[in-house]
Amino acid sequence: MLRPRLLAFAVLAMILALPGLSQAQAGFYVVDYFDNANVPGYNDATVRINNVGIIPGTGVAGVGDQCALIYVWAADQQLAECCGCRITPNGLIRLSVNNNLTGNALTGGSVTKGTFVIVPSLPNAAALPAPPGSSAGCNPAVVAIQTALGNTVISAWATHVQDSGEQTEGNFIAGINNTARNADFSAAAVVAAAAKCQVANILGGSGHGLCNCAGDGDDPPAADPPPVDPPPLPIAPPPLPIAPLPLAR
């Protein structure tokens, strides 16, 4: 009887040791790269973020609305943009890499390559106004509120534009609180990202450095006006009829 139990525990340990599952259990945030953004001749890419309302494989309910606090780091290690997007349970938002996430860099202009860091959080700033482009209660310059392990969970995927122009898609990789693997995958990094966003982007007041959640989203910012269709182009009048030339006698 003891041997089957030991075998079951061994199998469970092996499953939890798999990168995808172990990271999903202990992630403070998720990360992915972007490349060839805002480059003429290349298509736009997309980031999709899901609020995991029911934690897969457990039957445990999630925590209701969550904020995806997004930090866009340029390839030179500078924080380029930040914003917070609210997602309802089992909701899904879809963001354009060019238009929502990388087209309003802190230094002006846009960024072409770098890293996305997405931090799951409960609504963290009900009493504080979120910056323009962010959802109400989702301030990326306020430290994330994360519940007990496994209860604040998001999943994210991104398309990637390769140098050839081909697009691929993959899921974000979760950071884990394991200093033996990477000391930056920690709660301290979450605090540092919020502080960097506060100093560089919010207090600066230039309007640059703020990404936005508007678009095909689950809960776009209430402050953003709805998109307005451009007026139709005027219809050119039909050409005047041309009188026939008189026949030669």
PDB file of C-alpha atoms in Angstrom:
ATOM      1  CA  MET A   1       0.000   0.000   0.000  1.00  0.00           C
ATOM      2  CA  LEU A   2       2.873   2.341   0.820  1.00  0.00           C
ATOM      3  CA  ARG A   3       4.583   1.821  -2.530  1.00  0.00           C
ATOM      4  CA  PRO A   4       1.628   3.053  -4.658  1.00  0.00           C
ATOM      5  CA  ARG A   5       1.382   6.138  -2.457  1.00  0.00           C
ATOM      6  CA  LEU A   6       5.069   6.887  -2.807  1.00  0.00           C
ATOM      7  CA  LEU A   7       4.760   6.415  -6.555  1.00  0.00           C
ATOM      8  CA  ALA A   8       1.822   8.818  -6.672  1.00  0.00           C
ATOM      9  CA  PHE A   9       3.759  11.440  -4.710  1.00  0.00           C
ATOM     10  CA  ALA A  10       6.739  10.988  -7.020  1.00  0.00           C
ATOM     11  CA  VAL A  11       4.582  11.502 -10.111  1.00  0.00           C
ATOM     12  CA  LEU A  12       2.998  14.598  -8.540  1.00  0.00           C
ATOM     13  CA  ALA A  13       6.426  16.015  -7.757  1.00  0.00           C
ATOM     14  CA  MET A  14       7.539  15.443 -11.336  1.00  0.00           C
ATOM     15  CA  ILE A  15       4.436  17.225 -12.678  1.00  0.00           C
ATOM     16  CA  LEU A  16       4.938  20.222 -10.399  1.00  0.00           C
ATOM     17  CA  ALA A  17       8.561  20.384 -11.496  1.00  0.00           C
ATOM     18  CA  LEU A  18       7.549  21.032 -15.099  1.00  0.00           C
ATOM     19  CA  PRO A  19       8.287  24.699 -15.925  1.00  0.00           C
ATOM     20  CA  GLY A  20       4.847  25.643 -17.201  1.00  0.00           C
ATOM     21  CA  LEU A  21       2.986  24.284 -14.196  1.00  0.00           C
ATOM     22  CA  SER A  22       5.366  25.271 -11.456  1.00  0.00           C
ATOM     23  CA  GLN A  23       5.581  28.836 -12.759  1.00  0.00           C
ATOM     24  CA  ALA A  24       1.827  29.117 -13.066  1.00  0.00           C
ATOM     25  CA  GLN A  25       1.503  28.243  -9.396  1.00  0.00           C
ATOM     26  CA  ALA A  26       3.987  30.804  -8.049  1.00  0.00           C
ATOM     27  CA  GLY A  27       4.191  33.667 -10.519  1.00  0.00           C
ATOM     28  CA  PHE A  28       4.410  37.264  -9.355  1.00  0.00           C
ATOM     29  CA  TYR A  29       4.233  38.391 -12.979  1.00  0.00           C
ATOM     30  CA  VAL A  30       4.529  37.161 -16.562  1.00  0.00           C
ATOM     31  CA  VAL A  31       6.990  38.276 -19.241  1.00  0.00           C
ATOM     32  CA  ASP A  32       7.400  38.113 -23.007  1.00  0.00           C
ATOM     33  CA  TYR A  33       9.367  39.887 -25.719  1.00  0.00           C
ATOM     34  CA  PHE A  34       8.390  42.037 -28.671  1.00  0.00           C
ATOM     35  CA  ASP A  35      10.393  42.825 -31.799  1.00  0.00           C
ATOM     36  CA  ASN A  36       9.942  44.642 -35.111  1.00  0.00           C
ATOM     37  CA  ALA A  37       7.230  46.835 -33.613  1.00  0.00           C
ATOM     38  CA  ASN A  38       6.426  50.092 -35.404  1.00  0.00           C
ATOM     39  CA  VAL A  39       8.733  49.132 -38.270  1.00  0.00           C
ATOM     40  CA  PRO A  40       7.499  50.073 -41.762  1.00  0.00           C
ATOM     41  CA  GLY A  41       6.668  47.039 -43.851  1.00  0.00           C
ATOM     42  CA  TYR A  42       5.955  44.794 -40.844  1.00  0.00           C
ATOM     43  CA  ASN A  43       2.501  43.858 -39.572  1.00  0.00           C
ATOM     44  CA  ASP A  44       1.273  44.770 -36.101  1.00  0.00           C
ATOM     45  CA  ALA A  45       1.403  42.189 -33.299  1.00  0.00           C
ATOM     46  CA  THR A  46      -1.151  41.476 -30.568  1.00  0.00           C
ATOM     47  CA  VAL A  47      -1.156  40.794 -26.830  1.00  0.00           C
ATOM     48  CA  ARG A  48      -4.132  38.929 -25.341  1.00  0.00           C
ATOM     49  CA  ILE A  49      -4.677  38.779 -21.574  1.00  0.00           C
ATOM     50  CA  ASN A  50      -7.179  36.566 -19.762  1.00  0.00           C
ATOM     51  CA  ASN A  51      -8.430  36.817 -16.176  1.00  0.00           C
ATOM     52  CA  VAL A  52      -8.463  33.206 -14.986  1.00  0.00           C
ATOM     53  CA  GLY A  53     -11.785  33.206 -13.159  1.00  0.00           C
ATOM     54  CA  ILE A  54     -11.482  29.517 -12.224  1.00  0.00           C
ATOM     55  CA  ILE A  55      -7.972  28.328 -11.491  1.00  0.00           C
ATOM     56  CA  PRO A  56      -7.346  25.462 -13.940  1.00  0.00           C
ATOM     57  CA  GLY A  57      -7.294  22.006 -12.426  1.00  0.00           C
ATOM     58  CA  THR A  58      -8.427  23.120  -8.980  1.00  0.00           C
ATOM     59  CA  GLY A  59     -12.052  24.211  -9.244  1.00  0.00           C
ATOM     60  CA  VAL A  60     -11.118  27.128  -6.972  1.00  0.00           C
ATOM     61  CA  ALA A  61     -12.820  30.400  -7.832  1.00  0.00           C
ATOM     62  CA  GLY A  62     -10.658  33.388  -8.595  1.00  0.00           C
ATOM     63  CA  VAL A  63     -10.878  36.805  -7.001  1.00  0.00           C
ATOM     64  CA  GLY A  64     -13.276  38.680  -9.294  1.00  0.00           C
ATOM     65  CA  ASP A  65     -12.076  41.611 -11.363  1.00  0.00           C
ATOM     66  CA  GLN A  66      -8.335  41.791 -11.789  1.00  0.00           C
ATOM     67  CA  CYS A  67      -5.959  44.410 -13.105  1.00  0.00           C
ATOM     68  CA  ALA A  68      -3.258  43.570 -15.609  1.00  0.00           C
ATOM     69  CA  LEU A  69      -0.557  46.099 -14.738  1.00  0.00           C
ATOM     70  CA  ILE A  70       1.574  46.365 -17.864  1.00  0.00           C
ATOM     71  CA  TYR A  71       5.181  47.599 -17.958  1.00  0.00           C
ATOM     72  CA  VAL A  72       6.879  48.001 -21.333  1.00  0.00           C
ATOM     73  CA  TRP A  73      10.660  47.886 -21.153  1.00  0.00           C
ATOM     74  CA  ALA A  74      12.711  49.003 -24.140  1.00  0.00           C
ATOM     75  CA  ALA A  75      15.745  46.992 -25.202  1.00  0.00           C
ATOM     76  CA  ASP A  76      18.047  49.542 -23.513  1.00  0.00           C
ATOM     77  CA  GLN A  77      16.525  48.554 -20.133  1.00  0.00           C
ATOM     78  CA  GLN A  78      14.511  51.757 -19.792  1.00  0.00           C
ATOM     79  CA  LEU A  79      10.837  51.735 -18.832  1.00  0.00           C
ATOM     80  CA  ALA A  80       9.110  53.042 -21.948  1.00  0.00           C
ATOM     81  CA  GLU A  81       5.402  52.816 -21.045  1.00  0.00           C
ATOM     82  CA  CYS A  82       3.049  51.575 -18.332  1.00  0.00           C
ATOM     83  CA  CYS A  83      -0.721  51.209 -17.896  1.00  0.00           C
ATOM     84  CA  GLY A  84      -3.287  49.112 -16.041  1.00  0.00           C
ATOM     85  CA  CYS A  85      -6.172  47.248 -17.682  1.00  0.00           C
ATOM     86  CA  ARG A  86      -9.151  45.892 -15.741  1.00  0.00           C
ATOM     87  CA  ILE A  87     -10.436  42.427 -16.731  1.00  0.00           C
ATOM     88  CA  THR A  88     -13.591  40.734 -15.449  1.00  0.00           C
ATOM     89  CA  PRO A  89     -13.535  37.031 -14.422  1.00  0.00           C
ATOM     90  CA  ASN A  90     -12.850  34.855 -17.470  1.00  0.00           C
ATOM     91  CA  GLY A  91     -12.675  38.075 -19.506  1.00  0.00           C
ATOM     92  CA  LEU A  92     -10.236  38.646 -22.332  1.00  0.00           C
ATOM     93  CA  ILE A  93      -8.646  41.840 -23.631  1.00  0.00           C
ATOM     94  CA  ARG A  94      -6.790  42.208 -26.910  1.00  0.00           C
ATOM     95  CA  LEU A  95      -4.188  44.941 -27.294  1.00  0.00           C
ATOM     96  CA  SER A  96      -2.283  46.150 -30.330  1.00  0.00           C
ATOM     97  CA  VAL A  97       1.473  46.136 -29.783  1.00  0.00           C
ATOM     98  CA  ASN A  98       1.970  49.153 -32.044  1.00  0.00           C
ATOM     99  CA  ASN A  99      -1.041  51.235 -31.045  1.00  0.00           C
ATOM    100  CA  ASN A 100      -1.735  50.309 -27.412  1.00  0.00           C
ATOM    101  CA  LEU A 101       1.619  49.328 -25.968  1.00  0.00           C
ATOM    102  CA  THR A 102       4.657  50.749 -27.784  1.00  0.00           C
ATOM    103  CA  GLY A 103       3.567  53.830 -29.722  1.00  0.00           C
ATOM    104  CA  ASN A 104       3.833  56.418 -26.910  1.00  0.00           C
ATOM    105  CA  ALA A 105       7.269  55.963 -25.396  1.00  0.00           C
ATOM    106  CA  LEU A 106       8.399  58.116 -22.475  1.00  0.00           C
ATOM    107  CA  THR A 107      11.132  59.664 -24.609  1.00  0.00           C
ATOM    108  CA  GLY A 108       8.676  60.391 -27.401  1.00  0.00           C
ATOM    109  CA  GLY A 109       8.083  58.362 -30.527  1.00  0.00           C
ATOM    110  CA  SER A 110       7.872  54.600 -30.296  1.00  0.00           C
ATOM    111  CA  VAL A 111       9.982  51.575 -29.397  1.00  0.00           C
ATOM    112  CA  THR A 112      10.724  48.667 -31.727  1.00  0.00           C
ATOM    113  CA  LYS A 113      11.901  45.901 -29.395  1.00  0.00           C
ATOM    114  CA  GLY A 114      11.939  45.055 -25.738  1.00  0.00           C
ATOM    115  CA  THR A 115      10.027  43.206 -23.011  1.00  0.00           C
ATOM    116  CA  PHE A 116       6.476  43.182 -21.711  1.00  0.00           C
ATOM    117  CA  VAL A 117       6.006  42.582 -17.969  1.00  0.00           C
ATOM    118  CA  ILE A 118       2.401  42.020 -16.841  1.00  0.00           C
ATOM    119  CA  VAL A 119       1.614  41.975 -13.116  1.00  0.00           C
ATOM    120  CA  PRO A 120      -1.756  40.574 -11.934  1.00  0.00           C
ATOM    121  CA  SER A 121      -3.367  42.631  -9.209  1.00  0.00           C
ATOM    122  CA  LEU A 122      -6.640  43.261  -7.445  1.00  0.00           C
ATOM    123  CA  PRO A 123      -7.998  46.745  -8.179  1.00  0.00           C
ATOM    124  CA  ASN A 124      -5.337  48.708  -6.366  1.00  0.00           C
ATOM    125  CA  ALA A 125      -6.289  52.358  -6.456  1.00  0.00           C
ATOM    126  CA  ALA A 126     -10.021  52.876  -6.025  1.00  0.00           C
ATOM    127  CA  ALA A 127      -9.407  56.213  -4.296  1.00  0.00           C
ATOM    128  CA  LEU A 128      -6.751  57.376  -6.740  1.00  0.00           C
ATOM    129  CA  PRO A 129      -7.372  58.287 -10.352  1.00  0.00           C
ATOM    130  CA  ALA A 130      -5.720  55.963 -12.801  1.00  0.00           C
ATOM    131  CA  PRO A 131      -3.610  57.705 -15.445  1.00  0.00           C
ATOM    132  CA  PRO A 132      -5.072  58.398 -18.888  1.00  0.00           C
ATOM    133  CA  GLY A 133      -5.411  55.177 -20.872  1.00  0.00           C
ATOM    134  CA  SER A 134      -5.707  52.936 -17.820  1.00  0.00           C
ATOM    135  CA  SER A 135      -8.888  51.385 -16.401  1.00  0.00           C
ATOM    136  CA  ALA A 136     -10.477  52.763 -13.239  1.00  0.00           C
ATOM    137  CA  GLY A 137      -8.833  51.280 -10.154  1.00  0.00           C
ATOM    138  CA  CYS A 138      -5.855  49.908 -12.096  1.00  0.00           C
ATOM    139  CA  ASN A 139      -2.982  52.307 -11.484  1.00  0.00           C
ATOM    140  CA  PRO A 140       0.381  50.911 -12.684  1.00  0.00           C
ATOM    141  CA  ALA A 141       2.206  53.369 -10.412  1.00  0.00           C
ATOM    142  CA  VAL A 142       0.604  51.828  -7.301  1.00  0.00           C
ATOM    143  CA  VAL A 143       2.048  48.557  -6.033  1.00  0.00           C
ATOM    144  CA  ALA A 144       0.039  45.501  -7.059  1.00  0.00           C
ATOM    145  CA  ILE A 145      -2.243  43.821  -4.525  1.00  0.00           C
ATOM    146  CA  GLN A 146      -1.693  40.092  -4.906  1.00  0.00           C
ATOM    147  CA  THR A 147      -3.620  37.518  -2.895  1.00  0.00           C
ATOM    148  CA  ALA A 148      -2.489  34.193  -1.508  1.00  0.00           C
ATOM    149  CA  LEU A 149      -0.476  31.994  -3.817  1.00  0.00           C
ATOM    150  CA  GLY A 150      -2.443  30.931  -6.855  1.00  0.00           C
ATOM    151  CA  ASN A 151      -5.500  33.148  -6.313  1.00  0.00           C
ATOM    152  CA  THR A 152      -4.420  36.110  -8.432  1.00  0.00           C
ATOM    153  CA  VAL A 153      -3.870  34.543 -11.818  1.00  0.00           C
ATOM    154  CA  ILE A 154      -3.771  35.835 -15.357  1.00  0.00           C
ATOM    155  CA  SER A 155      -2.738  34.198 -18.589  1.00  0.00           C
ATOM    156  CA  ALA A 156      -1.284  36.084 -21.544  1.00  0.00           C
ATOM    157  CA  TRP A 157      -0.291  35.352 -25.118  1.00  0.00           C
ATOM    158  CA  ALA A 158       1.471  37.424 -27.757  1.00  0.00           C
ATOM    159  CA  THR A 159       2.118  37.259 -31.457  1.00  0.00           C
ATOM    160  CA  HIS A 160       5.709  37.933 -32.478  1.00  0.00           C
ATOM    161  CA  VAL A 161       6.848  39.498 -35.740  1.00  0.00           C
ATOM    162  CA  GLN A 162      10.003  37.729 -36.872  1.00  0.00           C
ATOM    163  CA  ASP A 163      12.694  39.333 -39.053  1.00  0.00           C
ATOM    164  CA  SER A 164      11.304  37.433 -42.024  1.00  0.00           C
ATOM    165  CA  GLY A 165       7.908  39.070 -41.480  1.00  0.00           C
ATOM    166  CA  GLU A 166       6.375  35.768 -40.336  1.00  0.00           C
ATOM    167  CA  GLN A 167       4.173  35.941 -37.251  1.00  0.00           C
ATOM    168  CA  THR A 168       4.348  33.365 -34.473  1.00  0.00           C
ATOM    169  CA  GLU A 169       2.402  33.156 -31.213  1.00  0.00           C
ATOM    170  CA  GLY A 170       3.367  32.011 -27.743  1.00  0.00           C
ATOM    171  CA  ASN A 171       2.326  32.376 -24.121  1.00  0.00           C
ATOM    172  CA  PHE A 172       4.005  34.660 -21.612  1.00  0.00           C
ATOM    173  CA  ILE A 173       6.404  32.964 -19.198  1.00  0.00           C
ATOM    174  CA  ALA A 174       5.659  33.362 -15.494  1.00  0.00           C
ATOM    175  CA  GLY A 175       8.214  34.649 -13.042  1.00  0.00           C
ATOM    176  CA  ILE A 176       8.703  32.612  -9.878  1.00  0.00           C
ATOM    177  CA  ASN A 177       9.947  33.491  -6.424  1.00  0.00           C
ATOM    178  CA  ASN A 178      13.067  31.359  -6.677  1.00  0.00           C
ATOM    179  CA  THR A 179      16.317  33.273  -6.279  1.00  0.00           C
ATOM    180  CA  ALA A 180      18.306  30.274  -7.443  1.00  0.00           C
ATOM    181  CA  ARG A 181      16.777  30.713 -10.913  1.00  0.00           C
ATOM    182  CA  ASN A 182      16.458  34.481 -11.226  1.00  0.00           C
ATOM    183  CA  ALA A 183      16.644  37.014  -8.435  1.00  0.00           C
ATOM    184  CA  ASP A 184      14.513  39.503 -10.397  1.00  0.00           C
ATOM    185  CA  PHE A 185      11.491  37.168 -10.327  1.00  0.00           C
ATOM    186  CA  SER A 186      10.341  38.467  -6.954  1.00  0.00           C
ATOM    187  CA  ALA A 187       7.896  40.712  -5.166  1.00  0.00           C
ATOM    188  CA  ALA A 188      10.648  43.340  -4.948  1.00  0.00           C
ATOM    189  CA  ALA A 189      10.676  43.615  -8.740  1.00  0.00           C
ATOM    190  CA  VAL A 190       6.928  44.307  -8.714  1.00  0.00           C
ATOM    191  CA  VAL A 191       7.439  47.150  -6.210  1.00  0.00           C
ATOM    192  CA  ALA A 192      10.325  48.554  -8.245  1.00  0.00           C
ATOM    193  CA  ALA A 193       8.300  48.562 -11.477  1.00  0.00           C
ATOM    194  CA  ALA A 194       5.474  50.542  -9.853  1.00  0.00           C
ATOM    195  CA  ALA A 195       7.940  53.036  -8.380  1.00  0.00           C
ATOM    196  CA  LYS A 196       9.638  53.498 -11.740  1.00  0.00           C
ATOM    197  CA  CYS A 197       6.282  54.084 -13.414  1.00  0.00           C
ATOM    198  CA  GLN A 198       5.327  56.650 -10.746  1.00  0.00           C
ATOM    199  CA  VAL A 199       8.500  58.707 -11.016  1.00  0.00           C
ATOM    200  CA  ALA A 200       9.086  58.547 -14.754  1.00  0.00           C
ATOM    201  CA  ASN A 201       5.607  58.505 -16.226  1.00  0.00           C
ATOM    202  CA  ILE A 202       2.991  59.781 -13.817  1.00  0.00           C
ATOM    203  CA  LEU A 203       4.790  62.664 -12.136  1.00  0.00           C
ATOM    204  CA  GLY A 204       6.366  63.744 -15.423  1.00  0.00           C
ATOM    205  CA  GLY A 205       2.978  64.756 -16.719  1.00  0.00           C
ATOM    206  CA  SER A 206       4.063  64.918 -20.352  1.00  0.00           C
ATOM    207  CA  GLY A 207       1.539  62.310 -21.464  1.00  0.00           C
ATOM    208  CA  HIS A 208       4.326  60.249 -22.958  1.00  0.00           C
ATOM    209  CA  GLY A 209       5.122  56.904 -21.389  1.00  0.00           C
ATOM    210  CA  LEU A 210       1.512  55.838 -20.929  1.00  0.00           C
ATOM    211  CA  CYS A 211       0.207  52.809 -22.786  1.00  0.00           C
ATOM    212  CA  ASN A 212      -3.546  52.340 -23.022  1.00  0.00           C
ATOM    213  CA  CYS A 213      -6.253  49.700 -22.773  1.00  0.00           C
ATOM    214  CA  ALA A 214      -8.627  51.116 -25.383  1.00  0.00           C
ATOM    215  CA  GLY A 215      -9.636  48.878 -28.244  1.00  0.00           C
ATOM    216  CA  ASP A 216     -11.095  45.403 -28.453  1.00  0.00           C
ATOM    217  CA  GLY A 217     -11.082  44.973 -24.706  1.00  0.00           C
ATOM    218  CA  ASP A 218     -13.131  43.447 -21.908  1.00  0.00           C
ATOM    219  CA  ASP A 219     -13.195  46.692 -19.942  1.00  0.00           C
ATOM    220  CA  PRO A 220     -11.684  49.667 -21.820  1.00  0.00           C
ATOM    221  CA  PRO A 221     -11.058  52.845 -19.822  1.00  0.00           C
ATOM    222  CA  ALA A 222     -14.238  54.784 -19.135  1.00  0.00           C
ATOM    223  CA  ALA A 223     -12.411  58.060 -19.755  1.00  0.00           C
ATOM    224  CA  ASP A 224     -11.581  57.176 -23.314  1.00  0.00           C
ATOM    225  CA  PRO A 225     -14.189  58.379 -25.817  1.00  0.00           C
ATOM    226  CA  PRO A 226     -15.754  55.749 -28.029  1.00  0.00           C
ATOM    227  CA  PRO A 227     -14.167  55.475 -31.450  1.00  0.00           C
ATOM    228  CA  VAL A 228     -15.751  57.685 -34.054  1.00  0.00           C
ATOM    229  CA  ASP A 229     -16.026  56.456 -37.587  1.00  0.00           C
ATOM    230  CA  PRO A 230     -14.524  58.872 -40.096  1.00  0.00           C
ATOM    231  CA  PRO A 231     -17.063  60.725 -42.231  1.00  0.00           C
ATOM    232  CA  PRO A 232     -17.738  59.130 -45.585  1.00  0.00           C
ATOM    233  CA  LEU A 233     -15.791  60.462 -48.505  1.00  0.00           C
ATOM    234  CA  PRO A 234     -17.802  62.696 -50.825  1.00  0.00           C
ATOM    235  CA  ILE A 235     -19.118  60.995 -53.901  1.00  0.00           C
ATOM    236  CA  ALA A 236     -17.836  62.553 -57.081  1.00  0.00           C
ATOM    237  CA  PRO A 237     -20.610  63.691 -59.454  1.00  0.00           C
ATOM    238  CA  PRO A 238     -20.986  61.647 -62.628  1.00  0.00           C
ATOM    239  CA  PRO A 239     -19.173  63.070 -65.652  1.00  0.00           C
ATOM    240  CA  LEU A 240     -21.189  65.302 -67.973  1.00  0.00           C
ATOM    241  CA  PRO A 241     -22.318  63.653 -71.197  1.00  0.00           C
ATOM    242  CA  ILE A 242     -20.194  64.485 -74.184  1.00  0.00           C
ATOM    243  CA  ALA A 243     -22.120  65.745 -77.206  1.00  0.00           C
ATOM    244  CA  PRO A 244     -21.416  63.689 -80.333  1.00  0.00           C
ATOM    245  CA  LEU A 245     -19.352  65.371 -83.005  1.00  0.00           C
ATOM    246  CA  PRO A 246     -21.293  66.325 -86.195  1.00  0.00           C
ATOM    247  CA  LEU A 247     -20.792  63.925 -89.017  1.00  0.00           C
ATOM    248  CA  ALA A 248     -18.677  65.198 -91.887  1.00  0.00           C
ATOM    249  CA  ARG A 249     -20.653  65.882 -95.081  1.00  0.00           C
TER     250      ARG A 249
END
